[in-house]
PDB file of C-alpha atoms in Angstrom:
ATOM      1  CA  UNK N   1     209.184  67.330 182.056  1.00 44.00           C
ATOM      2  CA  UNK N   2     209.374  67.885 178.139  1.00 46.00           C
ATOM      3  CA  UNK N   3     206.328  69.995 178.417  1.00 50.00           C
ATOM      4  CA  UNK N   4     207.301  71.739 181.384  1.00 50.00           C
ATOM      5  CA  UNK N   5     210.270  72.815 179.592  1.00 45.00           C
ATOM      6  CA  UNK N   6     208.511  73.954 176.243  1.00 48.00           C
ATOM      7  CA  UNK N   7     205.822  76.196 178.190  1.00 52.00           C
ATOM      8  CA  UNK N   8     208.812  77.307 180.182  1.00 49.00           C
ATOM      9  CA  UNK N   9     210.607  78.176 176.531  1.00 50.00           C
ATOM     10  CA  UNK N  10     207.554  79.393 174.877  1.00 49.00           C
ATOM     11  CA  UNK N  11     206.929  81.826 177.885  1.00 49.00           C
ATOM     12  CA  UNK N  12     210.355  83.178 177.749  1.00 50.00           C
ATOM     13  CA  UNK N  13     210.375  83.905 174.076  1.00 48.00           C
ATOM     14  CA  UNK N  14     206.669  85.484 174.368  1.00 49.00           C
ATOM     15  CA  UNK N  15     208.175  87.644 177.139  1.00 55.00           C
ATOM     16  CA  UNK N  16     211.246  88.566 174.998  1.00 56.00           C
ATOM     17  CA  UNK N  17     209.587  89.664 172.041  1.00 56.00           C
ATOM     18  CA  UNK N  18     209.416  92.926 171.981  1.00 62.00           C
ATOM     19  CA  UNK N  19     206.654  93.298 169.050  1.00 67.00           C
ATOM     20  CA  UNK N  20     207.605  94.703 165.551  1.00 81.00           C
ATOM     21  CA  UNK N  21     208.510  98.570 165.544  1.00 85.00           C
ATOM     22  CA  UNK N  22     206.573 101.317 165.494  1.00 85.00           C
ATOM     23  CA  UNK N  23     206.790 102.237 161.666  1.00 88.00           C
ATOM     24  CA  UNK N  24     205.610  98.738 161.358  1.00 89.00           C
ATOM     25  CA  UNK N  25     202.537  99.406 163.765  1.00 90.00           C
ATOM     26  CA  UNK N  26     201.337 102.068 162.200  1.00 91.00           C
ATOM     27  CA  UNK N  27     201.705 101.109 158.771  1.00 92.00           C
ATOM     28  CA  UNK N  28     199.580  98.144 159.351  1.00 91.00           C
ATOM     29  CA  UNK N  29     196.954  99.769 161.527  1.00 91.00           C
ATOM     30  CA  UNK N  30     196.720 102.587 159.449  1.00 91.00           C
ATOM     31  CA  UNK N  31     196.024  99.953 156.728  1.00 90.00           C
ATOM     32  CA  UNK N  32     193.524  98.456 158.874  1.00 86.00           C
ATOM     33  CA  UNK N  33     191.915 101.658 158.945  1.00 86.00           C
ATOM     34  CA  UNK N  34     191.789 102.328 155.325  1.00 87.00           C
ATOM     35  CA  UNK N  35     190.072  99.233 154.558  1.00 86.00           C
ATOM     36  CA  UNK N  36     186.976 100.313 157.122  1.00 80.00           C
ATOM     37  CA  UNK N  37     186.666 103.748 154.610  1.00 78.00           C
ATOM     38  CA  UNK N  38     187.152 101.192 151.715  1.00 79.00           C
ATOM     39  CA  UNK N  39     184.699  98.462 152.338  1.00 80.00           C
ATOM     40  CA  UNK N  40     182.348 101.941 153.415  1.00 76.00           C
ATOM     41  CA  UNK N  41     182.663 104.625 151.245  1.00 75.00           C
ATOM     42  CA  UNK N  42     179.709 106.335 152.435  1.00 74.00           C
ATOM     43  CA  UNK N  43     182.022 107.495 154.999  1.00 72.00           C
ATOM     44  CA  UNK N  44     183.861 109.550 152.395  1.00 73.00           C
ATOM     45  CA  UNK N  45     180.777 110.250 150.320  1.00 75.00           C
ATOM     46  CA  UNK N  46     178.729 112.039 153.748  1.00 74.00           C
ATOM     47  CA  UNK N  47     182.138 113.806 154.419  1.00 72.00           C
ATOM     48  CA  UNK N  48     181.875 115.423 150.944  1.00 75.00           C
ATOM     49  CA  UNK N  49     177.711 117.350 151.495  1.00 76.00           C
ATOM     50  CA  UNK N  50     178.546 119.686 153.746  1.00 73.00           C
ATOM     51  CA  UNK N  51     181.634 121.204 151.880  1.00 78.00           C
ATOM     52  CA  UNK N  52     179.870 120.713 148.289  1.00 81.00           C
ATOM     53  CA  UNK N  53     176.530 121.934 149.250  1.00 81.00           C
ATOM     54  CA  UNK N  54     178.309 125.061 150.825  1.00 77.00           C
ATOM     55  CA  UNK N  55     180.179 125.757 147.698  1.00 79.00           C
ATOM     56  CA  UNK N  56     177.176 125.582 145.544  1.00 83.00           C
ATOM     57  CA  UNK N  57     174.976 127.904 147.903  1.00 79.00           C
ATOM     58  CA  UNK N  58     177.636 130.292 148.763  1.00 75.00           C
ATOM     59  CA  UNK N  59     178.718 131.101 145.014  1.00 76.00           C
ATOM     60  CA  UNK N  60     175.544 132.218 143.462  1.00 75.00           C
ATOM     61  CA  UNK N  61     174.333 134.028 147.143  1.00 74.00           C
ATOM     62  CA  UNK N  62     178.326 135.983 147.414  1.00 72.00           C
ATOM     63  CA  UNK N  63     178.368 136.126 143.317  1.00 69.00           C
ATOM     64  CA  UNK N  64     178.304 140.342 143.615  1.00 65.00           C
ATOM     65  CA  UNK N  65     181.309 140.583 146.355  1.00 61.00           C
ATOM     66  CA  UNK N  66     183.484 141.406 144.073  1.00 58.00           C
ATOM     67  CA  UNK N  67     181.868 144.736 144.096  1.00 63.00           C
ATOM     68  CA  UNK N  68     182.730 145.553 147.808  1.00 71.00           C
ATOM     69  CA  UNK N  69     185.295 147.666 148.643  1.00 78.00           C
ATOM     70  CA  UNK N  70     187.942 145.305 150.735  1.00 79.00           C
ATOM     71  CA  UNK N  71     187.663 142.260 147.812  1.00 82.00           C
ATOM     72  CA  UNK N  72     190.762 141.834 145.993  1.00 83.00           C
ATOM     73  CA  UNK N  73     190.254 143.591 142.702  1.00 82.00           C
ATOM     74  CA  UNK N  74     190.417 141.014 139.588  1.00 82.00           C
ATOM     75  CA  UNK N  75     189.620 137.899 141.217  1.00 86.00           C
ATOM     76  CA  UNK N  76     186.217 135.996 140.949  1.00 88.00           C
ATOM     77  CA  UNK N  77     184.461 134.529 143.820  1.00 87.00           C
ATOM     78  CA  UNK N  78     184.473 131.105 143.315  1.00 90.00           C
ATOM     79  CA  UNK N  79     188.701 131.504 143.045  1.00 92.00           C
ATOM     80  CA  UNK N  80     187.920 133.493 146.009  1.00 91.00           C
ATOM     81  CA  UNK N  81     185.887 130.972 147.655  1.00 90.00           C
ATOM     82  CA  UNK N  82     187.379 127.313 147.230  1.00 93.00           C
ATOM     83  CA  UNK N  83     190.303 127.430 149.264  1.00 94.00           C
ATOM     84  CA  UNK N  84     188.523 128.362 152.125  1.00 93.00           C
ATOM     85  CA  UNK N  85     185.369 125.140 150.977  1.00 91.00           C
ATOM     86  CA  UNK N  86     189.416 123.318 151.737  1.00 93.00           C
ATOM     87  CA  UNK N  87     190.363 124.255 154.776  1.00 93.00           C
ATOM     88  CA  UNK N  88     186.461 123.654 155.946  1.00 89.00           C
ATOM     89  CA  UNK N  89     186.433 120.394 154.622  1.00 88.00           C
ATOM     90  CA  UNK N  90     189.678 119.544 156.166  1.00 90.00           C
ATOM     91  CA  UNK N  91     188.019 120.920 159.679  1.00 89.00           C
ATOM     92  CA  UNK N  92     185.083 119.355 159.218  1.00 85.00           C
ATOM     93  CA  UNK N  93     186.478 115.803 158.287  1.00 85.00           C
ATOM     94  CA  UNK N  94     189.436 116.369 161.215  1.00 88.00           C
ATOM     95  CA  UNK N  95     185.953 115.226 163.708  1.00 86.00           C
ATOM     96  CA  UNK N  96     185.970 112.149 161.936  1.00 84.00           C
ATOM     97  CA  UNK N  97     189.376 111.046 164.125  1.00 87.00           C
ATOM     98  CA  UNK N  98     187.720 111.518 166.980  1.00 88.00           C
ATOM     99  CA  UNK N  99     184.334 109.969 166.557  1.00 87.00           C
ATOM    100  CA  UNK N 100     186.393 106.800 165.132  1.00 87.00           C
ATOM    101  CA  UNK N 101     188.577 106.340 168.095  1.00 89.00           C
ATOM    102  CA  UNK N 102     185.448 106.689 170.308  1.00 90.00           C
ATOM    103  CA  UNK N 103     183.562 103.714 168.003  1.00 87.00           C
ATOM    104  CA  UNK N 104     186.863 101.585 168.275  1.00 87.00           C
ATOM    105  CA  UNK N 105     187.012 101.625 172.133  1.00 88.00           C
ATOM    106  CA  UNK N 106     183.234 100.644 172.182  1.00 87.00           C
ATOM    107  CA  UNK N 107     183.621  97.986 170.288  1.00 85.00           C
ATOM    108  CA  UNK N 108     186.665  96.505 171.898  1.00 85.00           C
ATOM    109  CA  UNK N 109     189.299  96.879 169.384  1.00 86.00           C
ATOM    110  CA  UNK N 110     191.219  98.991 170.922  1.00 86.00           C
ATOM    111  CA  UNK N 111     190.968  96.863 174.184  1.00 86.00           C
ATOM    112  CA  UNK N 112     191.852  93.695 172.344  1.00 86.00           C
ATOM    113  CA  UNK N 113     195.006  95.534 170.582  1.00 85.00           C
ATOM    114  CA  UNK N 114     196.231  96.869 173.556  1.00 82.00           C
ATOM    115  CA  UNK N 115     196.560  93.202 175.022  1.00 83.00           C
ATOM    116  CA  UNK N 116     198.918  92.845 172.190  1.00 84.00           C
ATOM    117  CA  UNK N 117     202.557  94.189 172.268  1.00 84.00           C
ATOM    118  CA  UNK N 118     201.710  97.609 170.758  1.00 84.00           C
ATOM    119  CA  UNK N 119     202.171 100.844 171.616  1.00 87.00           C
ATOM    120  CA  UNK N 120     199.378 103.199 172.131  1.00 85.00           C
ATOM    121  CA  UNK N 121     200.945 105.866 170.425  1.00 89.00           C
ATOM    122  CA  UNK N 122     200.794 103.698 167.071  1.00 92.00           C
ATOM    123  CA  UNK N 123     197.076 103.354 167.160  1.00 91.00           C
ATOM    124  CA  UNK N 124     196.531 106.800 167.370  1.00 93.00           C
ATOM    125  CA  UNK N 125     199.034 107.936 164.850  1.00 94.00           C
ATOM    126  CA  UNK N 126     197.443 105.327 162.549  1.00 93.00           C
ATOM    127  CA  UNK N 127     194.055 106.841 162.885  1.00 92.00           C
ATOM    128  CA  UNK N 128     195.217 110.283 162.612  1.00 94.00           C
ATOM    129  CA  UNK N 129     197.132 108.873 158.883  1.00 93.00           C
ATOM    130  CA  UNK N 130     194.083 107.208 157.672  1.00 91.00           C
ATOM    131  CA  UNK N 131     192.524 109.941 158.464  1.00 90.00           C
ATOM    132  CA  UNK N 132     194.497 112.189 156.394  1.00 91.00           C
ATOM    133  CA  UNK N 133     194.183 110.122 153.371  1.00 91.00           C
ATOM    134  CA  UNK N 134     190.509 110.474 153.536  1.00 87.00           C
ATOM    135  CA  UNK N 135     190.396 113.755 153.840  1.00 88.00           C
ATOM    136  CA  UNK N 136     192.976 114.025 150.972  1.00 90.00           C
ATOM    137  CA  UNK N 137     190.801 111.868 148.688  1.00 88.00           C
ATOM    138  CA  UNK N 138     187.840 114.565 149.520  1.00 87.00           C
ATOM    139  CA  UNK N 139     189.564 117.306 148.877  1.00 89.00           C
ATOM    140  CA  UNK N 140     190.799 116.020 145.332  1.00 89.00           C
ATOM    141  CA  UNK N 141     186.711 115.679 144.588  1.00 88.00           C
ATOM    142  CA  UNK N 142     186.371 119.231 145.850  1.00 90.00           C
ATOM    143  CA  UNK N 143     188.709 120.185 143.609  1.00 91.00           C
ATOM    144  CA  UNK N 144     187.485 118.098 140.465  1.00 91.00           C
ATOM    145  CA  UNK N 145     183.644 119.514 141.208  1.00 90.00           C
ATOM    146  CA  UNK N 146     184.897 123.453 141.073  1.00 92.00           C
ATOM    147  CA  UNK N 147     187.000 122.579 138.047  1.00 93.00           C
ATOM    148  CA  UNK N 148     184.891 121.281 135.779  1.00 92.00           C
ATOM    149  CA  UNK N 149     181.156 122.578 137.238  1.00 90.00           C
ATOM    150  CA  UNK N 150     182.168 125.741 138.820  1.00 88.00           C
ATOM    151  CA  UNK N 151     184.915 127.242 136.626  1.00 89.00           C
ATOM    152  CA  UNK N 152     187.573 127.302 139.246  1.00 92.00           C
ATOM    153  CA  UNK N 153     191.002 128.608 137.676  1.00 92.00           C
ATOM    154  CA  UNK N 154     193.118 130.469 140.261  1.00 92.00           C
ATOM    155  CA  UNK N 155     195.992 132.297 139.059  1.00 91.00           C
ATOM    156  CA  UNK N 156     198.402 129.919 141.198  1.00 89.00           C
ATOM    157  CA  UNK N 157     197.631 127.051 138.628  1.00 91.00           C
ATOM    158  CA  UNK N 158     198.286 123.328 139.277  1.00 93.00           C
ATOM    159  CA  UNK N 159     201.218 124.427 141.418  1.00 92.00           C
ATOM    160  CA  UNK N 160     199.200 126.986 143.361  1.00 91.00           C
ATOM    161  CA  UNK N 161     196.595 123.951 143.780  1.00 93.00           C
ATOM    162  CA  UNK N 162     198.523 121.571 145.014  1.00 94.00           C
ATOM    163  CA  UNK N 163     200.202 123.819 147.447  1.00 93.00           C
ATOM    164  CA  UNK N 164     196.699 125.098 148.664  1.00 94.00           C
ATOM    165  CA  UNK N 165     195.521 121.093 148.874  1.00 94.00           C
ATOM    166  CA  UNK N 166     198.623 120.590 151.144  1.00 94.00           C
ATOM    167  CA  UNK N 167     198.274 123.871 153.384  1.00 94.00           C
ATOM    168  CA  UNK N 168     194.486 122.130 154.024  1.00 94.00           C
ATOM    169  CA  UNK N 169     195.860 118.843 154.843  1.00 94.00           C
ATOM    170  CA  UNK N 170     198.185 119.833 157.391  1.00 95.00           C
ATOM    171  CA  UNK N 171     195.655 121.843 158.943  1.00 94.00           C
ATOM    172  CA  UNK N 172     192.782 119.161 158.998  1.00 93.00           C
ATOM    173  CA  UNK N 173     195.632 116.532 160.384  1.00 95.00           C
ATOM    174  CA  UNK N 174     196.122 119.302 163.049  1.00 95.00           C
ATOM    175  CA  UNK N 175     192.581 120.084 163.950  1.00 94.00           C
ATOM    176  CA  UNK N 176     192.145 115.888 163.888  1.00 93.00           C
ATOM    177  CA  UNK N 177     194.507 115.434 166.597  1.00 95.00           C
ATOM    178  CA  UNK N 178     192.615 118.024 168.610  1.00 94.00           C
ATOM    179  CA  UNK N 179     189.683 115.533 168.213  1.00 93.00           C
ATOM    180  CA  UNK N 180     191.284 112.741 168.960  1.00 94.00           C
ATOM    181  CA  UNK N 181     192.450 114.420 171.847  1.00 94.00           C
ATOM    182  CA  UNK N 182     188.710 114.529 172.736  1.00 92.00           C
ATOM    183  CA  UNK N 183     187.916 111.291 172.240  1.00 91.00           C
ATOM    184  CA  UNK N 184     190.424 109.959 174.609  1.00 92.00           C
ATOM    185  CA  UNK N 185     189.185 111.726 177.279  1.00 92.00           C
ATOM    186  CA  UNK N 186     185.279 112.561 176.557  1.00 90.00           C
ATOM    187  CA  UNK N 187     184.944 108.111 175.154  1.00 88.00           C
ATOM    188  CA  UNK N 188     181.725 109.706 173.703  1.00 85.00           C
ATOM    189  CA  UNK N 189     180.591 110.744 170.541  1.00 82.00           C
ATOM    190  CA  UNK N 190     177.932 112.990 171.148  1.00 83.00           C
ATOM    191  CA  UNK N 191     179.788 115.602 173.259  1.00 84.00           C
ATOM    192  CA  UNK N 192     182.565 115.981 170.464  1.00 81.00           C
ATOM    193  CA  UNK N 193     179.535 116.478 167.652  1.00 79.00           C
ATOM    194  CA  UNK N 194     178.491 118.852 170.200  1.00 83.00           C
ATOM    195  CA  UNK N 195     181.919 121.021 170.367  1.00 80.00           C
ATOM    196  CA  UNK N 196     181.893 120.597 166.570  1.00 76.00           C
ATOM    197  CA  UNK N 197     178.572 122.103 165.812  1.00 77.00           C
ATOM    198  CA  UNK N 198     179.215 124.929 168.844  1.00 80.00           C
ATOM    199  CA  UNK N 199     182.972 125.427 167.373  1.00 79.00           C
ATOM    200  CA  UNK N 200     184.116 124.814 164.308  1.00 81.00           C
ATOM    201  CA  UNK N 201     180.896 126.019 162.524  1.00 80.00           C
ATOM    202  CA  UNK N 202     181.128 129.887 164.048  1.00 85.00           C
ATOM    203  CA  UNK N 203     184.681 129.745 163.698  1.00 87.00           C
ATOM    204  CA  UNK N 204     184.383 128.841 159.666  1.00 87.00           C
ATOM    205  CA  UNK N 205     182.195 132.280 159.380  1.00 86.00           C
ATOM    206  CA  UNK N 206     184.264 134.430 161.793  1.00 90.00           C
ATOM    207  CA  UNK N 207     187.183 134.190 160.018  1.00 91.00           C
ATOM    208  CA  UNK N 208     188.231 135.200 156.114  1.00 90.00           C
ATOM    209  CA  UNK N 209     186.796 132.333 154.955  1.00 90.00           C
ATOM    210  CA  UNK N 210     183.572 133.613 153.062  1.00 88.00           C
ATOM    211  CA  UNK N 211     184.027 137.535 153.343  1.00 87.00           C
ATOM    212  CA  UNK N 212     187.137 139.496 153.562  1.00 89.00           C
ATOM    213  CA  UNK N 213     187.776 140.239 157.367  1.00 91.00           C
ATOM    214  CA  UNK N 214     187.928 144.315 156.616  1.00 90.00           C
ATOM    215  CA  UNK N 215     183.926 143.803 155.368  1.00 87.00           C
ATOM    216  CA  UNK N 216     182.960 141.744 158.731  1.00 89.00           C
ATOM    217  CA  UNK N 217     181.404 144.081 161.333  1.00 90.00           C
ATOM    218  CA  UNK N 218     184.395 145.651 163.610  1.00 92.00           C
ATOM    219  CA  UNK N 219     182.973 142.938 166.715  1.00 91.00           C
ATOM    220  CA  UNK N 220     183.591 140.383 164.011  1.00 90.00           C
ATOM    221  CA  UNK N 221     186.713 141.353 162.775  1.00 92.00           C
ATOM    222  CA  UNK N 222     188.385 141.223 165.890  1.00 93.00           C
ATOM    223  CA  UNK N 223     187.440 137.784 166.308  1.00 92.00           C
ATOM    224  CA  UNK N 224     188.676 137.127 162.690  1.00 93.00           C
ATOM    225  CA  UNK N 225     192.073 138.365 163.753  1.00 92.00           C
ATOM    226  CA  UNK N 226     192.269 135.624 166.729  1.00 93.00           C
ATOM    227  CA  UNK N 227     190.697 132.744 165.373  1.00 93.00           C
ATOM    228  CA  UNK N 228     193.692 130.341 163.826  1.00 92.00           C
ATOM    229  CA  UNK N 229     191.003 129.341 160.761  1.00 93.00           C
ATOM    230  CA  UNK N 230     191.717 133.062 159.527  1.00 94.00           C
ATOM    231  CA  UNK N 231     195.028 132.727 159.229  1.00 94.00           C
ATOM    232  CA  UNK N 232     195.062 128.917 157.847  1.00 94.00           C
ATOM    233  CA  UNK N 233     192.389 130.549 155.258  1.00 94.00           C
ATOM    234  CA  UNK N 234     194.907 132.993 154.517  1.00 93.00           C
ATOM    235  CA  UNK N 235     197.766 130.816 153.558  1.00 94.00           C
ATOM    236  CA  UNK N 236     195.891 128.615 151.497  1.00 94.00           C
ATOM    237  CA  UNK N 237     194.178 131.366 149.672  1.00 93.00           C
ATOM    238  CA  UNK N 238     197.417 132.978 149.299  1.00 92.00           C
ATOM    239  CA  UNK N 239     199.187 130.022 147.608  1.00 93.00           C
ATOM    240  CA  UNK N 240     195.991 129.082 145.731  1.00 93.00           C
ATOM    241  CA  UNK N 241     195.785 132.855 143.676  1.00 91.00           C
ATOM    242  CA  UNK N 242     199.636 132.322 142.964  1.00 86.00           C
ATOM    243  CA  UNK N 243     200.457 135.533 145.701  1.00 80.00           C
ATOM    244  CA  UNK N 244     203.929 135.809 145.954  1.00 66.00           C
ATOM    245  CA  UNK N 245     203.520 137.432 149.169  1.00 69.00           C
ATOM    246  CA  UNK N 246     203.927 134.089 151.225  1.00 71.00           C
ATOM    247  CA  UNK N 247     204.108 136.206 154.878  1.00 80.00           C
ATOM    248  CA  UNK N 248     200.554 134.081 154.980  1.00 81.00           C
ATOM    249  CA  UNK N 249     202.132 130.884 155.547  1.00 89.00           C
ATOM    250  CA  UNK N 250     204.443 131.092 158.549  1.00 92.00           C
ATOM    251  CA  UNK N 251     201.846 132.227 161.176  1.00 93.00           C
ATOM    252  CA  UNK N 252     199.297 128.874 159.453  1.00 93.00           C
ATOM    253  CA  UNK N 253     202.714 126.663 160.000  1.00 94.00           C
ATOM    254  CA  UNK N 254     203.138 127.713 163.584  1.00 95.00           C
ATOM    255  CA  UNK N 255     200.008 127.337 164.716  1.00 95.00           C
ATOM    256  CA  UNK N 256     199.302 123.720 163.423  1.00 95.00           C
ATOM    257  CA  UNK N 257     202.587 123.101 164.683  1.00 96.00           C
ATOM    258  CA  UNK N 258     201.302 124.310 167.886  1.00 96.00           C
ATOM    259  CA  UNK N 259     197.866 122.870 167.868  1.00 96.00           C
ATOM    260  CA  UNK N 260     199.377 119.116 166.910  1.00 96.00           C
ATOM    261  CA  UNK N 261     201.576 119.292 169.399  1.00 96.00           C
ATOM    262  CA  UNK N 262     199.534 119.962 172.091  1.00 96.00           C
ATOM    263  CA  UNK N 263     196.761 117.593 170.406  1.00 95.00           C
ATOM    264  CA  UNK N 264     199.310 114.608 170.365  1.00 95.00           C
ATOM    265  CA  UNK N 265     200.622 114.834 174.243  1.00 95.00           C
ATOM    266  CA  UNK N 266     196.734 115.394 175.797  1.00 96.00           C
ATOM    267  CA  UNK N 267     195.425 112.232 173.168  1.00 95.00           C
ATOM    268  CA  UNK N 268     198.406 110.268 174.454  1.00 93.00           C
ATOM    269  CA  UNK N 269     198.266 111.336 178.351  1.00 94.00           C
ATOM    270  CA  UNK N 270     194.583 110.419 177.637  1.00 92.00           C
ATOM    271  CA  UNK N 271     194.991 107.220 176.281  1.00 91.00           C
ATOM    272  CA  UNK N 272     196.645 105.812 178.166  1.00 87.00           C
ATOM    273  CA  UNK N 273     193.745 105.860 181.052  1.00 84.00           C
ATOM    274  CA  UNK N 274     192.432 102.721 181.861  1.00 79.00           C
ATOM    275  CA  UNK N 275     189.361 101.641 179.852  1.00 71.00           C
TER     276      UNK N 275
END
């Protein structure tokens, strides 16, 4: 009878609990998260090639560009070039989300956490965080390289630098929810390395990122003027050189704002799919 009555107490508090609150959730999965990229750093360090090795090619090949007639007069290339190596870093790394939701819901984390009383919405906005603070943690080595090795020193100074760090973030958190996105409804990794490679890596060189869009062939240019990486390029370019023309930002705002938001209903919707 006694023992009737505890399982019959334990299974009422067990069904009352409602679980801690989301804040809570994604505080500590996020911290779960961050101690994966901890305990292996070559996570962060293989993030870091592509963006490095592209800023040390492209600087001595574009060194002359500030000889062509749509550069803006009096800056150098490499001022020219590292906000864009940002933003592409920020891309690049924003595949990351995807490819680690896919690994968790191989390896049955995600199916043992969602036996738990958590919301799905937690997980992902714990990935997407963790994420983020990768990518930041990148982009401060970015930085640090074309500082001291590459003579970076935009007009904007530490303000302009900081501002141009956080115009990159918000667009690689943007872009990552796109992935993630993917990887709730693809479950595969190969098909999202796919879009990357097919994507993200045309998109990088039809845009402002390398050239200005006035010296890209007029087929090119009129892709530059769609694609969204133009216009993120743009902004944090813009903040970066200390412009006080800051008409670059708004359209970069709206369309993360846009892309998230669309990125965080179709990663939910597909989430929440049975496994």
């Amino acid at each position: 009878m006694t023992s009737t009555l505890a399982r019959a107490q334990g299974t009422t508090t067990a069904a009352r609990w409602p679980g801690s609150s989301l804040w809570s959730q994604i505080f500590i999965l996020t911290q779960r998260s961050l101690a994966a990229v901890v305990r292996d750093p070559q996570i962060v360090l293989f993030g870091l090639l592509q963006p490095v090795v592209m800023l040390f090619l492209l600087t001595p090949v574009f060194a002359n560009l500030g000889s062509a007639p749509h550069f803006p007069h009096g800056i150098t290339y490499i001022d020219y070039l590292v906000p864009a190596i940002l933003v592409d870093n920020a891309v690049q790394s924003s595949l990351q989300s995807g490819v680690g939701l896919v690994e968790d819901l191989k390896n049955g984390i995600v199916l043992r956490l969602r036996s738990l009383p958590i919301r799905p919405a937690s997980m992902l906005f714990a990935r997407s965080l963790s994420d983020l603070a990768r990518g930041a943690v990148q982009v401060v080595v970015i930085l640090l390289i074309s500082l001291t090795v590459l003579g970076y020193s935009p007009d904007g100074g530490l303000t302009g630098m900081v501002g141009s760090v956080l115009v990159a973030l918000m667009v690689g958190w943007a872009f990552g929810w796109v992935f993630l996105a993917f990887g709730t409804w693809l479950r595969r990794a190969e098909p999202m390395q796919n879009i990357s490679f097919i994507a993200l890596f045309p998109l990088m060189f039809a845009s402002s990122a390398y050239v200005p869009v006035a010296d890209l062939p007029t087929w090119l240019q009129i892709l530059a003027k769609i694609n969204p990486l133009t216009y993120a390029v743009d902004a944090t370019r813009t903040i970066a050189l200390g412009i006080g023309d800051t008409t670059a930002l708004l359209p970069a705002i709206l369309i993360c704002g846009v892309i998230t938001v669309g990125g965080i209903i179709l990663a939910i919707v597909g989430f929440r799919r049975p496994l």
